[in-house]
Amino acid sequence: MATGAATATGAFAAGAGGGKHRSRTLFIAGDSTAAQKYADAAPETGWGMALPFFLGRTVPVANHAVNGRSSKSFLDEGRLTALLGAIKPGDLLLVQFGHNDSKAADPTRYTEPWSTYQDCLRQYVDGARAAGARPVFATSVERRRFDTEGRAVPTHGEYPAAMRALGSELDVPVLDAQALSLELWQKLGAEPAKAYFNWTPEDQDNTHFSPLGAIEVARLVAGELLRTRVLAAAEVRRLEDEIPTSWITWPAPPPAA
């Protein structure tokens, strides 16, 4: 994980010239791995729930990630439009999709990495920039999957590479959560990594996170926000600190619409 000091540059350098860092909201558009979870889903935890532990108070988080969405279905349901209605100039839009884009049997969610996936991601970039906000990409966090020799293996096909390439083309920072999480799972090993997922012998969930896993993935994301200079050193915190899992709480589910 990247934890070295860095300073933001360009139009989004908060507090340029030594002044105080102004408040700017970090919006998350993503899927279930990032989403807010409620009491009926505990202990499943989205990494977006833990991200505020690593960000300063001048960077509040507005988590719009929703279970089961792809870059396409999030758009088609009008969720990006609603998000952009709340975003303000200077805010950040962090986009993480890919888990559900690969579901070829579901035309409401499926995208092809080098065509429709990139086409959808362009809409997030264009929308954010039109609103005066800064788009940021995050490659999909890896699932817990190991081969017979104990090596952590990637599960997202060409989607991370397609996002990286589009980020380079459009000058959008890319937080490489896919590569860093794969490295973390490898370091932990197959059995210890289970504690980071919502894994039980009855429900062998190798995709969604436990409180511990959400905290560690959020730490990776915050470190990448610093490394890529999206945020300045004064806007992140606790990157080396142990975060108690008791800090995670699950509110009551919202009323049915």
PDB file of C-alpha atoms in Angstrom:
ATOM      1  CA  MET A   1       0.000   0.000   0.000  1.00  0.00           C
ATOM      2  CA  ALA A   2       1.214   3.510  -0.772  1.00  0.00           C
ATOM      3  CA  THR A   3       1.518   5.694   2.307  1.00  0.00           C
ATOM      4  CA  GLY A   4       4.240   8.175   1.415  1.00  0.00           C
ATOM      5  CA  ALA A   5       3.553  11.895   1.627  1.00  0.00           C
ATOM      6  CA  ALA A   6       2.212  13.617  -1.459  1.00  0.00           C
ATOM      7  CA  THR A   7       0.601  16.926  -2.303  1.00  0.00           C
ATOM      8  CA  ALA A   8      -2.341  17.592  -4.588  1.00  0.00           C
ATOM      9  CA  THR A   9      -1.655  19.587  -7.717  1.00  0.00           C
ATOM     10  CA  GLY A  10      -3.581  21.557 -10.295  1.00  0.00           C
ATOM     11  CA  ALA A  11      -7.080  22.969 -10.045  1.00  0.00           C
ATOM     12  CA  PHE A  12      -8.062  20.475  -7.361  1.00  0.00           C
ATOM     13  CA  ALA A  13      -5.157  21.196  -4.998  1.00  0.00           C
ATOM     14  CA  ALA A  14      -7.028  22.063  -1.831  1.00  0.00           C
ATOM     15  CA  GLY A  15      -5.429  24.704   0.286  1.00  0.00           C
ATOM     16  CA  ALA A  16      -2.870  25.718  -2.339  1.00  0.00           C
ATOM     17  CA  GLY A  17      -0.465  28.308  -1.028  1.00  0.00           C
ATOM     18  CA  GLY A  18      -0.548  26.990   2.534  1.00  0.00           C
ATOM     19  CA  GLY A  19      -4.178  27.880   3.263  1.00  0.00           C
ATOM     20  CA  LYS A  20      -6.713  25.685   4.959  1.00  0.00           C
ATOM     21  CA  HIS A  21      -8.121  22.735   3.041  1.00  0.00           C
ATOM     22  CA  ARG A  22     -11.637  23.471   1.907  1.00  0.00           C
ATOM     23  CA  SER A  23     -14.316  20.839   2.252  1.00  0.00           C
ATOM     24  CA  ARG A  24     -15.107  18.712  -0.800  1.00  0.00           C
ATOM     25  CA  THR A  25     -17.260  15.636  -0.860  1.00  0.00           C
ATOM     26  CA  LEU A  26     -16.080  12.309  -2.250  1.00  0.00           C
ATOM     27  CA  PHE A  27     -18.997  10.588  -4.014  1.00  0.00           C
ATOM     28  CA  ILE A  28     -18.817   6.839  -4.651  1.00  0.00           C
ATOM     29  CA  ALA A  29     -20.555   5.228  -7.633  1.00  0.00           C
ATOM     30  CA  GLY A  30     -20.138   1.485  -7.423  1.00  0.00           C
ATOM     31  CA  ASP A  31     -21.439  -1.956  -6.530  1.00  0.00           C
ATOM     32  CA  SER A  32     -21.990  -4.117  -3.461  1.00  0.00           C
ATOM     33  CA  THR A  33     -18.315  -4.330  -2.554  1.00  0.00           C
ATOM     34  CA  ALA A  34     -18.377  -0.604  -1.738  1.00  0.00           C
ATOM     35  CA  ALA A  35     -22.016  -0.085  -0.756  1.00  0.00           C
ATOM     36  CA  GLN A  36     -23.546   0.866   2.569  1.00  0.00           C
ATOM     37  CA  LYS A  37     -24.875  -2.205   4.380  1.00  0.00           C
ATOM     38  CA  TYR A  38     -27.687  -2.209   6.898  1.00  0.00           C
ATOM     39  CA  ALA A  39     -28.466  -4.184  10.034  1.00  0.00           C
ATOM     40  CA  ASP A  40     -30.247  -6.907   8.093  1.00  0.00           C
ATOM     41  CA  ALA A  41     -27.012  -7.647   6.176  1.00  0.00           C
ATOM     42  CA  ALA A  42     -24.511  -7.471   9.063  1.00  0.00           C
ATOM     43  CA  PRO A  43     -21.693  -8.402   9.310  1.00  0.00           C
ATOM     44  CA  GLU A  44     -21.302  -7.824   5.547  1.00  0.00           C
ATOM     45  CA  THR A  45     -19.531  -4.493   5.080  1.00  0.00           C
ATOM     46  CA  GLY A  46     -18.806  -2.342   2.041  1.00  0.00           C
ATOM     47  CA  TRP A  47     -15.406  -0.691   1.907  1.00  0.00           C
ATOM     48  CA  GLY A  48     -17.134   2.661   1.400  1.00  0.00           C
ATOM     49  CA  MET A  49     -18.407   2.347   4.977  1.00  0.00           C
ATOM     50  CA  ALA A  50     -14.825   2.312   6.270  1.00  0.00           C
ATOM     51  CA  LEU A  51     -13.335   4.931   3.961  1.00  0.00           C
ATOM     52  CA  PRO A  52     -14.212   7.898   6.248  1.00  0.00           C
ATOM     53  CA  PHE A  53     -11.902   6.426   8.916  1.00  0.00           C
ATOM     54  CA  PHE A  54      -8.968   7.271   6.637  1.00  0.00           C
ATOM     55  CA  LEU A  55     -10.064  10.666   5.320  1.00  0.00           C
ATOM     56  CA  GLY A  56      -9.904  14.031   7.026  1.00  0.00           C
ATOM     57  CA  ARG A  57     -13.019  15.866   8.074  1.00  0.00           C
ATOM     58  CA  THR A  58     -12.731  18.141   5.053  1.00  0.00           C
ATOM     59  CA  VAL A  59     -13.454  15.131   2.799  1.00  0.00           C
ATOM     60  CA  PRO A  60     -16.866  13.708   3.739  1.00  0.00           C
ATOM     61  CA  VAL A  61     -18.030  10.611   1.836  1.00  0.00           C
ATOM     62  CA  ALA A  62     -21.360  10.318  -0.008  1.00  0.00           C
ATOM     63  CA  ASN A  63     -21.697   6.616  -0.752  1.00  0.00           C
ATOM     64  CA  HIS A  64     -24.064   6.035  -3.709  1.00  0.00           C
ATOM     65  CA  ALA A  65     -22.827   2.490  -4.435  1.00  0.00           C
ATOM     66  CA  VAL A  66     -25.645  -0.064  -4.729  1.00  0.00           C
ATOM     67  CA  ASN A  67     -25.665  -3.858  -4.553  1.00  0.00           C
ATOM     68  CA  GLY A  68     -25.680  -5.673  -7.864  1.00  0.00           C
ATOM     69  CA  ARG A  69     -25.087  -2.721 -10.163  1.00  0.00           C
ATOM     70  CA  SER A  70     -22.783  -2.534 -13.145  1.00  0.00           C
ATOM     71  CA  SER A  71     -21.515   0.552 -14.909  1.00  0.00           C
ATOM     72  CA  LYS A  72     -24.470   0.103 -17.296  1.00  0.00           C
ATOM     73  CA  SER A  73     -27.330  -0.619 -14.895  1.00  0.00           C
ATOM     74  CA  PHE A  74     -26.286   2.223 -12.583  1.00  0.00           C
ATOM     75  CA  LEU A  75     -26.639   4.561 -15.557  1.00  0.00           C
ATOM     76  CA  ASP A  76     -29.847   3.022 -16.895  1.00  0.00           C
ATOM     77  CA  GLU A  77     -31.558   3.343 -13.513  1.00  0.00           C
ATOM     78  CA  GLY A  78     -30.818   7.068 -13.406  1.00  0.00           C
ATOM     79  CA  ARG A  79     -28.478   6.768 -10.460  1.00  0.00           C
ATOM     80  CA  LEU A  80     -25.675   8.785 -12.026  1.00  0.00           C
ATOM     81  CA  THR A  81     -28.158  11.545 -12.890  1.00  0.00           C
ATOM     82  CA  ALA A  82     -29.331  11.653  -9.274  1.00  0.00           C
ATOM     83  CA  LEU A  83     -25.754  11.675  -7.979  1.00  0.00           C
ATOM     84  CA  LEU A  84     -24.775  14.500 -10.314  1.00  0.00           C
ATOM     85  CA  GLY A  85     -27.738  16.470  -9.026  1.00  0.00           C
ATOM     86  CA  ALA A  86     -26.067  16.542  -5.616  1.00  0.00           C
ATOM     87  CA  ILE A  87     -22.435  16.991  -6.661  1.00  0.00           C
ATOM     88  CA  LYS A  88     -20.799  20.418  -6.488  1.00  0.00           C
ATOM     89  CA  PRO A  89     -17.811  21.984  -8.223  1.00  0.00           C
ATOM     90  CA  GLY A  90     -14.601  20.734  -6.646  1.00  0.00           C
ATOM     91  CA  ASP A  91     -16.119  17.475  -5.409  1.00  0.00           C
ATOM     92  CA  LEU A  92     -14.743  14.049  -6.352  1.00  0.00           C
ATOM     93  CA  LEU A  93     -16.549  11.190  -8.103  1.00  0.00           C
ATOM     94  CA  LEU A  94     -14.922   7.819  -7.414  1.00  0.00           C
ATOM     95  CA  VAL A  95     -16.153   5.168  -9.867  1.00  0.00           C
ATOM     96  CA  GLN A  96     -15.692   1.439  -9.181  1.00  0.00           C
ATOM     97  CA  PHE A  97     -17.485  -1.040 -11.435  1.00  0.00           C
ATOM     98  CA  GLY A  98     -16.565  -4.353 -13.030  1.00  0.00           C
ATOM     99  CA  HIS A  99     -17.839  -7.115 -10.739  1.00  0.00           C
ATOM    100  CA  ASN A 100     -21.274  -7.172 -12.363  1.00  0.00           C
ATOM    101  CA  ASP A 101     -20.297  -5.898 -15.804  1.00  0.00           C
ATOM    102  CA  SER A 102     -18.991  -9.385 -16.584  1.00  0.00           C
ATOM    103  CA  LYS A 103     -22.385 -11.095 -16.138  1.00  0.00           C
ATOM    104  CA  ALA A 104     -22.885 -12.015 -19.790  1.00  0.00           C
ATOM    105  CA  ALA A 105     -26.178 -13.816 -19.114  1.00  0.00           C
ATOM    106  CA  ASP A 106     -27.772 -10.567 -17.874  1.00  0.00           C
ATOM    107  CA  PRO A 107     -28.200  -7.969 -20.645  1.00  0.00           C
ATOM    108  CA  THR A 108     -29.282  -5.325 -18.130  1.00  0.00           C
ATOM    109  CA  ARG A 109     -25.809  -5.401 -16.578  1.00  0.00           C
ATOM    110  CA  TYR A 110     -23.364  -6.882 -19.063  1.00  0.00           C
ATOM    111  CA  THR A 111     -20.758  -4.736 -20.774  1.00  0.00           C
ATOM    112  CA  GLU A 112     -17.816  -5.725 -22.938  1.00  0.00           C
ATOM    113  CA  PRO A 113     -14.504  -4.481 -21.475  1.00  0.00           C
ATOM    114  CA  TRP A 114     -13.065  -2.679 -24.486  1.00  0.00           C
ATOM    115  CA  SER A 115     -16.277  -1.231 -25.885  1.00  0.00           C
ATOM    116  CA  THR A 116     -19.485  -0.830 -23.879  1.00  0.00           C
ATOM    117  CA  TYR A 117     -17.726  -0.831 -20.477  1.00  0.00           C
ATOM    118  CA  GLN A 118     -15.469   2.014 -21.562  1.00  0.00           C
ATOM    119  CA  ASP A 119     -18.415   3.785 -23.204  1.00  0.00           C
ATOM    120  CA  CYS A 120     -20.293   3.706 -19.901  1.00  0.00           C
ATOM    121  CA  LEU A 121     -17.286   4.881 -17.909  1.00  0.00           C
ATOM    122  CA  ARG A 122     -16.922   7.860 -20.260  1.00  0.00           C
ATOM    123  CA  GLN A 123     -20.380   9.012 -19.200  1.00  0.00           C
ATOM    124  CA  TYR A 124     -19.264   9.173 -15.551  1.00  0.00           C
ATOM    125  CA  VAL A 125     -16.206  11.173 -16.548  1.00  0.00           C
ATOM    126  CA  ASP A 126     -18.152  13.554 -18.761  1.00  0.00           C
ATOM    127  CA  GLY A 127     -20.872  14.021 -16.152  1.00  0.00           C
ATOM    128  CA  ALA A 128     -18.436  14.755 -13.348  1.00  0.00           C
ATOM    129  CA  ARG A 129     -16.434  17.220 -15.404  1.00  0.00           C
ATOM    130  CA  ALA A 130     -19.548  18.989 -16.643  1.00  0.00           C
ATOM    131  CA  ALA A 131     -20.522  19.488 -12.990  1.00  0.00           C
ATOM    132  CA  GLY A 132     -17.089  20.858 -12.124  1.00  0.00           C
ATOM    133  CA  ALA A 133     -16.127  17.720 -10.184  1.00  0.00           C
ATOM    134  CA  ARG A 134     -13.097  15.494 -10.605  1.00  0.00           C
ATOM    135  CA  PRO A 135     -13.621  11.889 -11.783  1.00  0.00           C
ATOM    136  CA  VAL A 136     -11.476   9.141 -10.282  1.00  0.00           C
ATOM    137  CA  PHE A 137     -11.459   5.473 -11.305  1.00  0.00           C
ATOM    138  CA  ALA A 138     -10.909   2.511  -8.961  1.00  0.00           C
ATOM    139  CA  THR A 139     -10.350  -0.940 -10.427  1.00  0.00           C
ATOM    140  CA  SER A 140     -12.513  -3.677  -8.905  1.00  0.00           C
ATOM    141  CA  VAL A 141     -11.326  -5.203  -5.657  1.00  0.00           C
ATOM    142  CA  GLU A 142     -10.312  -8.811  -6.148  1.00  0.00           C
ATOM    143  CA  ARG A 143     -12.292 -11.762  -4.919  1.00  0.00           C
ATOM    144  CA  ARG A 144     -10.739 -14.394  -2.701  1.00  0.00           C
ATOM    145  CA  ARG A 145      -9.617 -17.040  -5.163  1.00  0.00           C
ATOM    146  CA  PHE A 146      -6.475 -19.175  -4.947  1.00  0.00           C
ATOM    147  CA  ASP A 147      -5.109 -21.838  -7.251  1.00  0.00           C
ATOM    148  CA  THR A 148      -4.018 -25.308  -6.130  1.00  0.00           C
ATOM    149  CA  GLU A 149      -0.514 -24.019  -5.421  1.00  0.00           C
ATOM    150  CA  GLY A 150      -1.751 -21.307  -3.087  1.00  0.00           C
ATOM    151  CA  ARG A 151      -1.415 -18.376  -5.458  1.00  0.00           C
ATOM    152  CA  ALA A 152      -4.029 -15.621  -5.385  1.00  0.00           C
ATOM    153  CA  VAL A 153      -5.457 -15.384  -8.890  1.00  0.00           C
ATOM    154  CA  PRO A 154      -7.242 -12.515 -10.646  1.00  0.00           C
ATOM    155  CA  THR A 155     -10.957 -12.889 -11.372  1.00  0.00           C
ATOM    156  CA  HIS A 156     -11.938  -9.757 -13.297  1.00  0.00           C
ATOM    157  CA  GLY A 157     -10.671 -10.558 -16.783  1.00  0.00           C
ATOM    158  CA  GLU A 158      -9.992  -7.542 -18.978  1.00  0.00           C
ATOM    159  CA  TYR A 159     -12.079  -5.031 -17.013  1.00  0.00           C
ATOM    160  CA  PRO A 160      -9.232  -3.643 -14.851  1.00  0.00           C
ATOM    161  CA  ALA A 161      -6.974  -3.256 -17.899  1.00  0.00           C
ATOM    162  CA  ALA A 162      -9.766  -1.513 -19.820  1.00  0.00           C
ATOM    163  CA  MET A 163     -10.286   0.922 -16.951  1.00  0.00           C
ATOM    164  CA  ARG A 164      -6.571   1.626 -16.637  1.00  0.00           C
ATOM    165  CA  ALA A 165      -6.309   2.278 -20.375  1.00  0.00           C
ATOM    166  CA  LEU A 166      -9.307   4.616 -20.378  1.00  0.00           C
ATOM    167  CA  GLY A 167      -7.959   6.455 -17.355  1.00  0.00           C
ATOM    168  CA  SER A 168      -4.708   7.051 -19.205  1.00  0.00           C
ATOM    169  CA  GLU A 169      -6.554   8.200 -22.323  1.00  0.00           C
ATOM    170  CA  LEU A 170      -8.854  10.602 -20.482  1.00  0.00           C
ATOM    171  CA  ASP A 171      -6.344  11.763 -17.839  1.00  0.00           C
ATOM    172  CA  VAL A 172      -8.406  10.266 -15.017  1.00  0.00           C
ATOM    173  CA  PRO A 173      -6.509   9.040 -11.931  1.00  0.00           C
ATOM    174  CA  VAL A 174      -6.791   5.273 -11.441  1.00  0.00           C
ATOM    175  CA  LEU A 175      -6.723   3.756  -7.963  1.00  0.00           C
ATOM    176  CA  ASP A 176      -5.487   0.219  -8.588  1.00  0.00           C
ATOM    177  CA  ALA A 177      -7.538  -1.568  -5.935  1.00  0.00           C
ATOM    178  CA  GLN A 178      -7.491  -4.743  -8.040  1.00  0.00           C
ATOM    179  CA  ALA A 179      -3.707  -5.104  -8.051  1.00  0.00           C
ATOM    180  CA  LEU A 180      -3.279  -4.047  -4.417  1.00  0.00           C
ATOM    181  CA  SER A 181      -6.014  -6.325  -3.080  1.00  0.00           C
ATOM    182  CA  LEU A 182      -4.627  -9.274  -5.041  1.00  0.00           C
ATOM    183  CA  GLU A 183      -1.245  -8.542  -3.461  1.00  0.00           C
ATOM    184  CA  LEU A 184      -2.855  -8.395  -0.010  1.00  0.00           C
ATOM    185  CA  TRP A 185      -4.677 -11.707  -0.415  1.00  0.00           C
ATOM    186  CA  GLN A 186      -1.454 -13.317  -1.602  1.00  0.00           C
ATOM    187  CA  LYS A 187       0.414 -11.977   1.399  1.00  0.00           C
ATOM    188  CA  LEU A 188      -2.258 -13.276   3.782  1.00  0.00           C
ATOM    189  CA  GLY A 189      -2.751 -16.689   2.197  1.00  0.00           C
ATOM    190  CA  ALA A 190      -5.927 -18.590   1.381  1.00  0.00           C
ATOM    191  CA  GLU A 191      -7.051 -19.517   4.901  1.00  0.00           C
ATOM    192  CA  PRO A 192      -6.216 -16.251   6.728  1.00  0.00           C
ATOM    193  CA  ALA A 193      -7.856 -14.258   3.918  1.00  0.00           C
ATOM    194  CA  LYS A 194     -11.227 -15.791   4.818  1.00  0.00           C
ATOM    195  CA  ALA A 195     -11.404 -13.459   7.831  1.00  0.00           C
ATOM    196  CA  TYR A 196     -11.443 -10.497   5.454  1.00  0.00           C
ATOM    197  CA  PHE A 197     -14.524 -11.734   3.611  1.00  0.00           C
ATOM    198  CA  ASN A 198     -18.104 -12.404   4.638  1.00  0.00           C
ATOM    199  CA  TRP A 199     -17.129 -16.070   4.604  1.00  0.00           C
ATOM    200  CA  THR A 200     -18.673 -18.826   6.698  1.00  0.00           C
ATOM    201  CA  PRO A 201     -18.673 -22.578   6.141  1.00  0.00           C
ATOM    202  CA  GLU A 202     -22.388 -22.310   5.321  1.00  0.00           C
ATOM    203  CA  ASP A 203     -22.081 -19.300   3.000  1.00  0.00           C
ATOM    204  CA  GLN A 204     -18.689 -19.284   1.342  1.00  0.00           C
ATOM    205  CA  ASP A 205     -18.796 -15.673   0.211  1.00  0.00           C
ATOM    206  CA  ASN A 206     -15.491 -14.839  -1.468  1.00  0.00           C
ATOM    207  CA  THR A 207     -16.640 -11.473  -2.843  1.00  0.00           C
ATOM    208  CA  HIS A 208     -18.089  -9.340  -0.048  1.00  0.00           C
ATOM    209  CA  PHE A 209     -16.200  -8.140   2.991  1.00  0.00           C
ATOM    210  CA  SER A 210     -16.252  -8.568   6.721  1.00  0.00           C
ATOM    211  CA  PRO A 211     -15.594  -5.439   8.808  1.00  0.00           C
ATOM    212  CA  LEU A 212     -11.889  -6.323   8.835  1.00  0.00           C
ATOM    213  CA  GLY A 213     -11.761  -6.716   5.065  1.00  0.00           C
ATOM    214  CA  ALA A 214     -13.686  -3.508   4.412  1.00  0.00           C
ATOM    215  CA  ILE A 215     -11.298  -1.570   6.652  1.00  0.00           C
ATOM    216  CA  GLU A 216      -8.222  -2.933   4.907  1.00  0.00           C
ATOM    217  CA  VAL A 217      -9.608  -2.314   1.418  1.00  0.00           C
ATOM    218  CA  ALA A 218     -10.585   1.222   2.437  1.00  0.00           C
ATOM    219  CA  ARG A 219      -7.011   1.699   3.661  1.00  0.00           C
ATOM    220  CA  LEU A 220      -5.762   0.666   0.208  1.00  0.00           C
ATOM    221  CA  VAL A 221      -8.166   3.100  -1.478  1.00  0.00           C
ATOM    222  CA  ALA A 222      -7.140   5.975   0.786  1.00  0.00           C
ATOM    223  CA  GLY A 223      -3.482   5.202   0.168  1.00  0.00           C
ATOM    224  CA  GLU A 224      -4.117   5.311  -3.579  1.00  0.00           C
ATOM    225  CA  LEU A 225      -5.960   8.634  -3.274  1.00  0.00           C
ATOM    226  CA  LEU A 226      -2.779   9.958  -1.682  1.00  0.00           C
ATOM    227  CA  ARG A 227      -0.371   8.271  -4.102  1.00  0.00           C
ATOM    228  CA  THR A 228      -2.190   9.621  -7.149  1.00  0.00           C
ATOM    229  CA  ARG A 229      -2.340  13.097  -5.573  1.00  0.00           C
ATOM    230  CA  VAL A 230      -6.097  13.214  -5.738  1.00  0.00           C
ATOM    231  CA  LEU A 231      -5.895  14.058  -2.036  1.00  0.00           C
ATOM    232  CA  ALA A 232      -3.146  15.853  -0.182  1.00  0.00           C
ATOM    233  CA  ALA A 233      -1.361  14.448   2.852  1.00  0.00           C
ATOM    234  CA  ALA A 234      -3.418  16.656   5.187  1.00  0.00           C
ATOM    235  CA  GLU A 235      -6.632  15.120   3.791  1.00  0.00           C
ATOM    236  CA  VAL A 236      -5.867  11.525   4.788  1.00  0.00           C
ATOM    237  CA  ARG A 237      -5.213  10.018   8.191  1.00  0.00           C
ATOM    238  CA  ARG A 238      -4.581   6.774  10.079  1.00  0.00           C
ATOM    239  CA  LEU A 239      -3.017   4.980   7.112  1.00  0.00           C
ATOM    240  CA  GLU A 240      -0.678   3.129   9.464  1.00  0.00           C
ATOM    241  CA  ASP A 241      -3.061   2.829  12.419  1.00  0.00           C
ATOM    242  CA  GLU A 242      -4.983  -0.211  13.565  1.00  0.00           C
ATOM    243  CA  ILE A 243      -8.696   0.511  13.144  1.00  0.00           C
ATOM    244  CA  PRO A 244     -10.997  -1.387  15.519  1.00  0.00           C
ATOM    245  CA  THR A 245     -13.683  -3.351  13.718  1.00  0.00           C
ATOM    246  CA  SER A 246     -16.081  -2.060  16.396  1.00  0.00           C
ATOM    247  CA  TRP A 247     -16.038   1.269  14.571  1.00  0.00           C
ATOM    248  CA  ILE A 248     -18.191  -0.324  11.868  1.00  0.00           C
ATOM    249  CA  THR A 249     -21.912   0.077  12.509  1.00  0.00           C
ATOM    250  CA  TRP A 250     -24.930  -1.009  10.503  1.00  0.00           C
ATOM    251  CA  PRO A 251     -27.932   1.328  10.619  1.00  0.00           C
ATOM    252  CA  ALA A 252     -31.505   0.155  10.378  1.00  0.00           C
ATOM    253  CA  PRO A 253     -32.662  -0.420   6.787  1.00  0.00           C
ATOM    254  CA  PRO A 254     -34.301   2.590   5.154  1.00  0.00           C
ATOM    255  CA  PRO A 255     -38.101   2.510   4.854  1.00  0.00           C
ATOM    256  CA  ALA A 256     -39.414   0.728   1.797  1.00  0.00           C
ATOM    257  CA  ALA A 257     -40.249   3.081  -1.058  1.00  0.00           C
TER     258      ALA A 257
END
